[in-house]
Amino acid sequence: MAIPQSELLRAGQRRPLLKSQARASLQKTAFLCHSHRDDKLAEGLQALLAEQGVELYIDWKDASMPLQPNRETASRIQHRIKTCDWFLFLATANSMASRWCPWELGYADGQKQPDRIAIVQTSDSTTTHGNEYMQLYRRVDMSSAGELLWVPAGSNQGQFVRTVPFL
């Protein structure tokens, strides 16, 4: 089930968890590919993932990134994509129209195992975004109880994000 953008916005309003307050220590990391126009949605996803023990890297929150995108920006993004456990694509109307997002997804596809890439489908009042990738990659869904699920491509059943093992 696609994650309603309203749920991400609501999650972004919560007080952020301190690392010591998280259910488990944040031992999993994920790079978030998204449009900067979706900053509130990104923060909501970051809050939801932190509750599941996943630290989400968001480039515009990184003070070491250059102010204007350039070759150094691309190199730093490539490094983060390689070093994070997962690559997540936040599918929205904005990310689908972005110039950077397809580049990041293509780079991740060449660097990571397919089971380490997932699409975070979102839905707004009229559309579900990210359908075009569902046969290629895993996805992050929301259960009816509001927990995030890690779902294999082509499947309707997954496991809770907090229980996904890492080798």
Coordinates of N, CA and C in Angstrom, one line a residue:
M1 N 0.8 -1.2 0.0 CA 0.0 0.0 0.0 C 0.9 1.2 0.0
A2 N 0.6 2.1 -0.9 CA 1.4 3.4 -1.0 C 1.2 4.2 0.3
I3 N 2.2 4.9 0.7 CA 2.1 5.7 1.9 C 1.4 7.0 1.6
P4 N 0.3 7.3 2.3 CA -0.3 8.6 2.0 C 0.6 9.8 2.4
Q5 N 0.7 10.7 1.5 CA 1.6 11.9 1.8 C 1.1 12.6 3.1
S6 N -0.2 12.5 3.4 CA -0.7 13.1 4.6 C -0.1 12.4 5.9
E7 N 0.2 11.1 5.8 CA 0.8 10.4 6.9 C 2.3 10.9 7.1
L8 N 3.0 11.1 6.0 CA 4.4 11.6 6.0 C 4.4 13.0 6.6
L9 N 3.5 13.8 6.2 CA 3.4 15.2 6.8 C 3.1 15.1 8.3
R10 N 2.2 14.2 8.7 CA 1.9 14.1 10.1 C 3.1 13.6 10.9
A11 N 3.8 12.6 10.4 CA 5.0 12.1 11.0 C 6.1 13.2 11.2
G12 N 6.2 14.0 10.2 CA 7.2 15.1 10.3 C 6.9 16.1 11.3
Q13 N 5.7 16.2 11.9 CA 5.3 17.1 12.9 C 5.7 16.6 14.3
R14 N 6.0 15.3 14.4 CA 6.3 14.7 15.7 C 7.7 15.3 16.2
R15 N 7.9 15.3 17.5 CA 9.2 15.6 18.0 C 10.2 14.6 17.5
P16 N 11.3 15.0 17.0 CA 12.3 13.9 16.5 C 12.8 13.1 17.7
L17 N 13.0 11.8 17.4 CA 13.6 11.0 18.5 C 15.0 11.3 18.6
L18 N 15.5 11.3 19.9 CA 16.9 11.3 20.1 C 17.4 9.9 19.9
K19 N 18.7 9.7 19.5 CA 19.2 8.4 19.3 C 19.0 7.5 20.5
S20 N 19.1 8.0 21.6 CA 19.0 7.2 22.8 C 17.5 6.8 23.1
Q21 N 16.6 7.4 22.4 CA 15.2 7.1 22.6 C 14.7 6.1 21.5
A22 N 15.4 5.9 20.5 CA 15.0 5.0 19.5 C 14.8 3.6 20.0
R23 N 13.9 2.8 19.4 CA 13.6 1.4 19.9 C 14.9 0.6 19.9
A24 N 15.7 0.7 18.9 CA 17.0 0.0 18.8 C 18.0 1.0 18.4
S25 N 19.2 0.7 18.6 CA 20.2 1.7 18.1 C 20.1 1.8 16.6
L26 N 20.3 3.0 16.1 CA 20.2 3.2 14.6 C 21.4 2.5 14.0
Q27 N 21.2 1.2 13.5 CA 22.3 0.5 13.0 C 22.1 0.4 11.5
K28 N 21.0 0.6 10.9 CA 20.8 0.6 9.5 C 20.8 2.0 8.9
T29 N 21.3 2.2 7.7 CA 21.3 3.5 7.1 C 20.7 3.5 5.8
A30 N 20.1 4.6 5.4 CA 19.5 4.7 4.0 C 19.7 6.0 3.4
F31 N 20.0 6.1 2.2 CA 20.1 7.3 1.4 C 18.8 7.6 0.8
L32 N 18.3 8.9 1.0 CA 17.0 9.2 0.4 C 17.2 10.0 -0.9
C33 N 16.7 9.5 -1.9 CA 16.6 10.2 -3.2 C 15.2 10.8 -3.3
H34 N 15.1 12.1 -3.4 CA 13.9 12.8 -3.4 C 14.0 14.2 -4.0
S35 N 12.9 14.8 -4.3 CA 13.0 16.2 -4.7 C 13.0 17.1 -3.5
H36 N 13.8 18.1 -3.5 CA 13.9 19.1 -2.4 C 12.6 19.8 -2.2
R37 N 11.7 19.8 -3.2 CA 10.4 20.4 -3.0 C 9.5 19.6 -2.1
D38 N 10.0 18.4 -1.8 CA 9.2 17.5 -0.9 C 9.9 17.4 0.5
D39 N 10.5 18.5 0.9 CA 11.3 18.5 2.2 C 10.4 18.0 3.4
K40 N 9.2 18.4 3.5 CA 8.3 18.0 4.6 C 8.0 16.5 4.5
L41 N 7.8 16.0 3.3 CA 7.6 14.5 3.2 C 8.9 13.8 3.6
A42 N 10.0 14.3 3.2 CA 11.3 13.6 3.5 C 11.5 13.6 5.0
E43 N 11.2 14.7 5.7 CA 11.3 14.7 7.1 C 10.4 13.8 7.8
G44 N 9.2 13.6 7.3 CA 8.2 12.7 7.8 C 8.7 11.2 7.7
L45 N 9.3 10.9 6.5 CA 9.8 9.6 6.3 C 11.0 9.4 7.2
Q46 N 11.8 10.4 7.4 CA 13.0 10.3 8.3 C 12.5 9.9 9.7
A47 N 11.4 10.6 10.2 CA 10.9 10.3 11.5 C 10.4 8.9 11.6
L48 N 9.6 8.4 10.6 CA 9.1 7.1 10.6 C 10.2 6.0 10.6
L49 N 11.2 6.3 9.8 CA 12.3 5.3 9.7 C 13.1 5.3 11.0
A50 N 13.3 6.5 11.6 CA 14.1 6.5 12.9 C 13.4 5.7 14.0
E51 N 12.0 5.7 13.9 CA 11.3 4.8 14.9 C 11.5 3.4 14.6
Q52 N 11.9 3.0 13.4 CA 12.2 1.6 13.0 C 13.6 1.2 13.1
G53 N 14.5 2.2 13.6 CA 15.9 1.9 13.8 C 16.7 2.1 12.5
V54 N 16.3 3.0 11.6 CA 17.0 3.3 10.4 C 17.3 4.8 10.4
E55 N 18.6 5.1 10.2 CA 19.0 6.5 10.0 C 18.9 6.9 8.6
L56 N 18.2 7.9 8.2 CA 17.9 8.3 6.9 C 18.8 9.5 6.5
Y57 N 19.7 9.4 5.5 CA 20.5 10.5 5.1 C 19.7 11.3 4.1
I58 N 19.7 12.6 4.4 CA 19.0 13.6 3.5 C 20.1 14.7 3.2
D59 N 20.4 14.8 1.9 CA 21.5 15.6 1.5 C 21.5 17.1 1.9
W60 N 20.3 17.7 1.9 CA 20.2 19.1 2.3 C 20.3 19.4 3.8
K61 N 20.3 18.3 4.5 CA 20.6 18.4 6.0 C 22.1 18.2 6.3
D62 N 22.9 18.0 5.3 CA 24.3 17.7 5.4 C 25.0 19.1 5.3
A63 N 25.5 19.6 6.3 CA 26.2 20.9 6.3 C 27.5 20.9 5.4
S64 N 28.0 19.7 5.1 CA 29.2 19.6 4.3 C 29.0 19.7 2.8
M65 N 27.7 19.7 2.4 CA 27.4 19.7 1.0 C 27.6 21.2 0.5
P66 N 28.1 21.3 -0.8 CA 28.2 22.6 -1.4 C 26.8 23.3 -1.5
L67 N 26.8 24.6 -1.4 CA 25.6 25.4 -1.5 C 24.9 25.3 -2.9
Q68 N 25.7 25.3 -3.9 CA 25.3 25.1 -5.3 C 25.7 23.7 -5.8
P69 N 24.8 23.0 -6.4 CA 25.2 21.7 -7.0 C 26.3 21.8 -8.0
N70 N 27.3 20.9 -7.9 CA 28.5 20.9 -8.8 C 29.1 19.5 -8.7
R71 N 30.3 19.4 -9.3 CA 30.9 18.0 -9.4 C 31.1 17.5 -8.0
E72 N 31.5 18.3 -7.0 CA 31.7 17.9 -5.6 C 30.4 17.3 -5.0
T73 N 29.3 18.0 -5.3 CA 28.0 17.5 -4.9 C 27.8 16.1 -5.4
A74 N 28.0 15.9 -6.7 CA 27.8 14.6 -7.3 C 28.7 13.5 -6.6
S75 N 29.9 13.9 -6.4 CA 30.9 12.9 -5.7 C 30.4 12.6 -4.3
R76 N 30.0 13.5 -3.6 CA 29.5 13.3 -2.2 C 28.3 12.4 -2.2
I77 N 27.4 12.7 -3.2 CA 26.1 11.9 -3.3 C 26.5 10.4 -3.6
Q78 N 27.4 10.3 -4.6 CA 27.8 8.9 -5.0 C 28.4 8.2 -3.8
H79 N 29.2 8.9 -3.0 CA 29.9 8.2 -1.8 C 28.8 7.8 -0.8
R80 N 27.8 8.7 -0.6 CA 26.7 8.3 0.4 C 25.9 7.2 -0.1
I81 N 25.6 7.2 -1.4 CA 24.8 6.1 -2.0 C 25.5 4.7 -1.8
K82 N 26.9 4.7 -2.0 CA 27.7 3.5 -1.8 C 27.7 3.1 -0.4
T83 N 27.8 4.0 0.6 CA 28.1 3.6 1.9 C 26.8 3.4 2.8
C84 N 25.7 3.9 2.4 CA 24.5 3.6 3.1 C 24.0 2.2 2.8
D85 N 23.3 1.5 3.8 CA 22.8 0.2 3.6 C 21.8 0.1 2.5
W86 N 20.9 1.1 2.4 CA 19.8 1.1 1.5 C 19.8 2.3 0.7
F87 N 19.1 2.3 -0.5 CA 18.8 3.4 -1.3 C 17.3 3.5 -1.4
L88 N 16.7 4.6 -1.0 CA 15.3 4.8 -1.1 C 14.9 5.9 -2.0
F89 N 14.0 5.7 -2.9 CA 13.5 6.7 -3.8 C 12.1 7.1 -3.4
L90 N 11.9 8.3 -2.9 CA 10.6 8.8 -2.5 C 9.9 9.3 -3.7
A91 N 8.9 8.5 -4.1 CA 8.2 8.7 -5.4 C 7.1 9.7 -5.2
T92 N 7.2 10.9 -5.8 CA 6.2 11.9 -5.7 C 6.1 12.5 -7.1
A93 N 5.2 13.4 -7.4 CA 5.1 14.1 -8.6 C 6.4 14.9 -8.8
N94 N 6.9 15.5 -7.8 CA 8.2 16.3 -7.9 C 9.4 15.4 -8.2
S95 N 9.5 14.3 -7.5 CA 10.7 13.5 -7.8 C 10.7 12.8 -9.2
M96 N 9.5 12.6 -9.6 CA 9.3 12.0 -11.0 C 9.7 13.0 -12.1
A97 N 9.6 14.3 -11.7 CA 9.9 15.3 -12.7 C 11.3 15.9 -12.5
S98 N 12.0 15.4 -11.5 CA 13.4 15.9 -11.1 C 14.4 15.6 -12.2
R99 N 15.5 16.3 -12.2 CA 16.6 16.0 -13.1 C 17.6 15.1 -12.3
W100 N 17.7 15.4 -11.0 CA 18.7 14.7 -10.2 C 18.2 13.3 -9.8
C101 N 17.0 13.1 -9.5 CA 16.5 11.8 -9.0 C 16.7 10.6 -9.9
P102 N 16.4 10.8 -11.2 CA 16.7 9.6 -12.1 C 18.2 9.3 -12.2
W103 N 19.0 10.4 -12.1 CA 20.5 10.1 -12.1 C 20.9 9.4 -10.9
E104 N 20.4 9.7 -9.7 CA 20.7 9.0 -8.4 C 20.2 7.6 -8.5
L105 N 19.0 7.4 -9.0 CA 18.5 6.0 -9.0 C 19.3 5.2 -10.0
G106 N 19.7 5.7 -11.1 CA 20.5 5.0 -12.1 C 21.9 4.7 -11.5
Y107 N 22.5 5.6 -10.7 CA 23.8 5.4 -10.1 C 23.6 4.2 -9.1
A108 N 22.6 4.3 -8.2 CA 22.4 3.3 -7.2 C 22.2 1.9 -7.8
D109 N 21.4 1.9 -9.0 CA 21.2 0.6 -9.7 C 22.5 0.0 -10.1
G110 N 23.5 0.8 -10.4 CA 24.8 0.2 -10.8 C 25.7 -0.1 -9.7
Q111 N 25.4 0.4 -8.5 CA 26.3 0.2 -7.4 C 25.8 -0.7 -6.3
K112 N 24.5 -0.9 -6.2 CA 23.9 -1.7 -5.1 C 23.3 -2.9 -5.6
Q113 N 23.2 -3.9 -4.7 CA 22.4 -5.1 -5.0 C 20.9 -4.7 -5.1
P114 N 20.2 -5.3 -6.0 CA 18.8 -5.0 -6.2 C 17.9 -5.0 -4.9
D115 N 18.3 -5.9 -4.0 CA 17.5 -6.0 -2.7 C 17.9 -4.9 -1.8
R116 N 18.8 -4.0 -2.1 CA 19.1 -2.9 -1.3 C 18.5 -1.5 -1.8
I117 N 17.7 -1.6 -2.9 CA 17.1 -0.5 -3.4 C 15.6 -0.6 -3.3
A118 N 14.9 0.4 -2.8 CA 13.4 0.4 -2.7 C 12.8 1.7 -3.1
I119 N 11.6 1.6 -3.6 CA 10.8 2.7 -3.9 C 9.8 2.9 -2.8
V120 N 9.7 4.2 -2.4 CA 8.7 4.6 -1.4 C 7.6 5.2 -2.2
Q121 N 6.6 4.4 -2.5 CA 5.4 4.9 -3.3 C 4.6 5.8 -2.3
T122 N 4.2 6.9 -2.9 CA 3.3 7.8 -2.1 C 2.0 8.0 -2.8
S123 N 1.0 8.4 -2.1 CA -0.2 8.8 -2.8 C -0.7 10.1 -2.2
D124 N -1.2 10.9 -3.1 CA -1.8 12.2 -2.7 C -3.3 12.0 -3.0
S125 N -4.0 13.1 -3.0 CA -5.5 13.0 -3.1 C -6.0 12.4 -4.4
T126 N -5.1 12.4 -5.5 CA -5.5 11.9 -6.8 C -4.7 10.7 -7.4
T127 N -3.4 10.6 -7.0 CA -2.5 9.7 -7.7 C -1.6 9.0 -6.8
T128 N -1.2 7.7 -7.2 CA -0.2 7.0 -6.5 C 1.1 7.1 -7.4
H129 N 2.2 7.5 -6.8 CA 3.4 7.8 -7.5 C 4.4 6.7 -7.4
G130 N 5.1 6.3 -8.4 CA 6.1 5.3 -8.4 C 5.8 4.0 -9.0
N131 N 4.6 3.8 -9.6 CA 4.2 2.5 -10.1 C 5.1 2.0 -11.2
E132 N 5.8 2.9 -11.9 CA 6.6 2.4 -13.0 C 7.8 1.6 -12.6
Y133 N 8.2 1.7 -11.3 CA 9.3 0.9 -10.8 C 9.0 -0.3 -10.0
M134 N 7.7 -0.7 -9.9 CA 7.3 -1.7 -9.0 C 7.8 -3.1 -9.4
Q135 N 8.1 -3.4 -10.6 CA 8.6 -4.7 -11.0 C 10.1 -4.7 -11.0
L136 N 10.7 -3.6 -10.8 CA 12.2 -3.6 -10.8 C 12.8 -3.6 -9.4
Y137 N 12.2 -3.0 -8.5 CA 12.8 -2.8 -7.1 C 11.8 -3.2 -6.0
R138 N 12.3 -3.4 -4.9 CA 11.5 -3.5 -3.7 C 10.8 -2.2 -3.4
R139 N 9.9 -2.3 -2.4 CA 9.3 -1.0 -2.0 C 9.1 -1.0 -0.5
V140 N 8.9 0.2 0.0 CA 8.6 0.4 1.4 C 7.1 0.8 1.4
D141 N 6.4 0.0 2.1 CA 4.9 0.2 2.2 C 4.6 0.5 3.7
M142 N 3.4 0.9 3.9 CA 2.9 1.1 5.3 C 1.8 0.0 5.5
S143 N 1.9 -0.7 6.6 CA 0.9 -1.6 7.0 C -0.4 -0.9 7.5
S144 N -1.5 -1.7 7.6 CA -2.7 -1.1 8.2 C -2.5 -0.6 9.6
A145 N -1.5 -1.1 10.3 CA -1.2 -0.7 11.7 C -0.3 0.5 11.7
G146 N 0.2 1.0 10.5 CA 1.1 2.1 10.4 C 2.5 1.8 10.5
E147 N 2.9 0.6 10.4 CA 4.3 0.2 10.5 C 4.9 0.1 9.1
L148 N 6.1 0.4 8.9 CA 6.8 0.3 7.6 C 7.2 -1.1 7.3
L149 N 6.9 -1.5 6.0 CA 7.2 -2.8 5.5 C 8.2 -2.8 4.4
W150 N 9.1 -3.7 4.3 CA 10.1 -3.9 3.3 C 9.6 -5.0 2.4
V151 N 9.1 -4.7 1.2 CA 8.4 -5.6 0.3 C 9.2 -5.9 -0.9
P152 N 9.4 -7.2 -1.3 CA 10.0 -7.6 -2.5 C 9.3 -7.2 -3.7
A153 N 10.0 -7.0 -4.8 CA 9.3 -6.6 -6.1 C 8.3 -7.7 -6.5
G154 N 7.2 -7.2 -6.9 CA 6.2 -8.2 -7.4 C 5.4 -8.9 -6.3
S155 N 5.6 -8.5 -5.1 CA 5.0 -9.2 -4.0 C 4.0 -8.2 -3.2
N156 N 3.1 -8.8 -2.5 CA 2.2 -8.0 -1.7 C 2.5 -8.2 -0.2
Q157 N 3.5 -9.0 0.1 CA 3.8 -9.2 1.5 C 5.3 -8.9 1.8
G158 N 5.5 -8.3 2.9 CA 6.9 -8.0 3.2 C 7.2 -8.2 4.7
Q159 N 8.3 -7.7 5.2 CA 8.6 -7.8 6.6 C 8.8 -6.4 7.1
F160 N 8.6 -6.3 8.4 CA 8.7 -5.0 9.1 C 10.2 -4.5 8.9
V161 N 10.3 -3.2 8.5 CA 11.6 -2.6 8.3 C 12.5 -2.8 9.5
R162 N 12.0 -2.8 10.7 CA 12.8 -2.9 11.9 C 13.4 -4.3 12.0
T163 N 12.9 -5.3 11.3 CA 13.4 -6.7 11.4 C 14.2 -7.1 10.3
V164 N 14.4 -6.3 9.3 CA 15.2 -6.7 8.1 C 16.7 -6.8 8.5
P165 N 17.2 -8.0 8.3 CA 18.6 -8.3 8.7 C 19.6 -7.7 7.8
F166 N 20.8 -7.4 8.3 CA 21.9 -6.9 7.5 C 23.1 -7.9 7.7
L167 N 23.8 -8.2 6.6 CA 24.9 -9.1 6.7 C 26.2 -8.3 6.8

